[in-house]
mmCIF file of C-alpha atoms in Angstrom:
data_model
loop_
_atom_site.group_PDB
_atom_site.id
_atom_site.type_symbol
_atom_site.label_atom_id
_atom_site.label_comp_id
_atom_site.label_asym_id
_atom_site.label_seq_id
_atom_site.Cartn_x
_atom_site.Cartn_y
_atom_site.Cartn_z
ATOM 1 C CA UNK A 473 110.215 106.624 145.944
ATOM 2 C CA UNK A 474 111.353 104.601 142.473
ATOM 3 C CA UNK A 475 108.791 105.002 139.882
ATOM 4 C CA UNK A 476 107.152 101.593 138.473
ATOM 5 C CA UNK A 477 106.748 101.403 135.052
ATOM 6 C CA UNK A 478 104.747 98.798 133.341
ATOM 7 C CA UNK A 479 107.218 96.818 131.089
ATOM 8 C CA UNK A 480 105.770 95.955 127.800
ATOM 9 C CA UNK A 481 106.793 92.035 127.412
ATOM 10 C CA UNK A 482 107.005 90.874 123.658
ATOM 11 C CA UNK A 483 104.563 88.504 123.853
ATOM 12 C CA UNK A 484 101.873 91.208 124.821
ATOM 13 C CA UNK A 485 103.248 93.318 121.601
ATOM 14 C CA UNK A 486 100.375 94.875 119.346
ATOM 15 C CA UNK A 487 99.221 93.245 116.044
ATOM 16 C CA UNK A 488 100.496 96.660 114.534
ATOM 17 C CA UNK A 489 104.104 96.735 116.119
ATOM 18 C CA UNK A 490 104.657 92.840 115.275
ATOM 19 C CA UNK A 491 103.550 93.543 111.267
ATOM 20 C CA UNK A 492 105.768 96.369 111.650
ATOM 21 C CA UNK A 493 108.494 94.071 112.910
ATOM 22 C CA UNK A 494 108.202 91.980 109.988
ATOM 23 C CA UNK A 495 108.420 94.432 107.681
ATOM 24 C CA UNK A 496 111.613 95.825 109.042
ATOM 25 C CA UNK A 497 113.298 93.082 109.232
ATOM 26 C CA UNK A 498 112.239 92.142 105.703
ATOM 27 C CA UNK A 499 113.682 95.611 104.503
ATOM 28 C CA UNK A 500 116.755 95.639 106.721
ATOM 29 C CA UNK A 501 117.901 98.672 106.650
ATOM 30 C CA UNK A 502 116.320 100.526 103.797
ATOM 31 C CA UNK A 503 113.495 102.525 104.081
ATOM 32 C CA UNK A 504 110.876 102.565 101.234
ATOM 33 C CA UNK A 505 111.522 106.033 99.928
ATOM 34 C CA UNK A 506 115.443 106.386 99.655
ATOM 35 C CA UNK A 507 116.919 110.061 100.632
ATOM 36 C CA UNK A 508 118.917 110.076 97.228
ATOM 37 C CA UNK A 509 116.105 109.512 94.337
ATOM 38 C CA UNK A 510 118.574 110.255 91.894
ATOM 39 C CA UNK A 511 120.570 107.246 91.859
ATOM 40 C CA UNK A 512 117.552 104.509 91.570
ATOM 41 C CA UNK A 513 115.576 106.632 89.250
ATOM 42 C CA UNK A 514 116.738 107.955 85.940
ATOM 43 C CA UNK A 515 115.600 111.615 84.237
ATOM 44 C CA UNK A 516 112.442 110.460 82.562
ATOM 45 C CA UNK A 517 110.981 109.000 85.750
ATOM 46 C CA UNK A 518 111.966 112.211 87.750
ATOM 47 C CA UNK A 519 110.492 114.064 85.018
ATOM 48 C CA UNK A 520 107.041 112.135 85.802
ATOM 49 C CA UNK A 521 107.426 112.257 89.267
ATOM 50 C CA UNK A 522 107.085 115.622 89.264
ATOM 51 C CA UNK A 523 104.606 115.934 86.704
ATOM 52 C CA UNK A 524 102.596 113.287 89.094
ATOM 53 C CA UNK A 525 103.027 115.368 92.015
ATOM 54 C CA UNK A 526 101.262 118.182 90.780
ATOM 55 C CA UNK A 527 98.450 115.746 90.331
ATOM 56 C CA UNK A 528 98.390 114.901 93.865
ATOM 57 C CA UNK A 529 100.534 111.657 93.459
ATOM 58 C CA UNK A 530 103.555 110.508 95.202
ATOM 59 C CA UNK A 531 106.351 108.190 95.506
ATOM 60 C CA UNK A 532 105.150 105.100 97.153
ATOM 61 C CA UNK A 533 108.483 102.914 97.691
ATOM 62 C CA UNK A 534 111.398 102.066 95.432
ATOM 63 C CA UNK A 535 111.909 98.430 95.403
ATOM 64 C CA UNK A 536 115.882 97.874 94.685
ATOM 65 C CA UNK A 537 116.092 93.904 93.803
ATOM 66 C CA UNK A 538 119.328 92.790 93.301
ATOM 67 C CA UNK A 539 121.499 92.681 90.178
ATOM 68 C CA UNK A 540 117.523 94.439 88.767
ATOM 69 C CA UNK A 541 116.676 97.751 87.496
ATOM 70 C CA UNK A 542 114.546 99.653 90.561
ATOM 71 C CA UNK A 543 110.800 99.128 90.586
ATOM 72 C CA UNK A 544 109.280 102.858 91.214
ATOM 73 C CA UNK A 545 106.046 102.732 92.584
ATOM 74 C CA UNK A 546 103.399 105.474 93.278
ATOM 75 C CA UNK A 547 99.950 106.557 94.428
ATOM 76 C CA UNK A 548 97.469 109.191 94.438
ATOM 77 C CA UNK A 549 96.452 111.401 97.268
ATOM 78 C CA UNK A 550 93.886 109.027 98.501
ATOM 79 C CA UNK A 551 96.488 106.139 98.020
ATOM 80 C CA UNK A 552 93.066 104.477 96.165
ATOM 81 C CA UNK A 553 95.426 103.941 93.281
ATOM 82 C CA UNK A 554 98.920 102.693 92.549
ATOM 83 C CA UNK A 555 100.843 102.699 89.259
ATOM 84 C CA UNK A 556 104.520 101.551 87.990
ATOM 85 C CA UNK A 557 106.604 104.445 86.654
ATOM 86 C CA UNK A 558 108.125 103.084 83.816
ATOM 87 C CA UNK A 559 111.668 103.466 82.837
ATOM 88 C CA UNK A 560 110.537 105.561 79.976
ATOM 89 C CA UNK A 561 108.316 107.947 82.551
ATOM 90 C CA UNK A 562 105.554 106.018 81.669
ATOM 91 C CA UNK A 563 102.862 104.900 84.065
ATOM 92 C CA UNK A 564 101.402 101.605 84.187
ATOM 93 C CA UNK A 565 98.458 101.335 86.417
ATOM 94 C CA UNK A 566 97.902 97.672 86.049
ATOM 95 C CA UNK A 567 101.746 96.851 87.066
ATOM 96 C CA UNK A 568 102.806 92.628 87.287
ATOM 97 C CA UNK A 569 103.965 93.377 90.513
ATOM 98 C CA UNK A 570 102.557 91.575 93.610
ATOM 99 C CA UNK A 571 100.793 93.793 96.433
ATOM 100 C CA UNK A 572 100.346 93.543 99.649
ATOM 101 C CA UNK A 573 97.952 95.781 101.643
#
């Protein structure tokens, strides 16, 4: 006797699933955190990131706009504070980047 499976209709997907599809479509095949960080972060940024990780901060995402320098964003352990990791390795707690939550 064949099993009956409830097929999920695309119209009945949850809001979270639909939002994730929108995010995936905008980002394409790129991940929020690239595997090859050395390609996007310079030496100062890598050193600063490793120092920040000792204080519980983590790499949140790397925005990679075409023909521009990558924008590196970090977040604290609770993700209550976000900061931009500047090219010189400094931490900008008030970045001009518009963030969606």
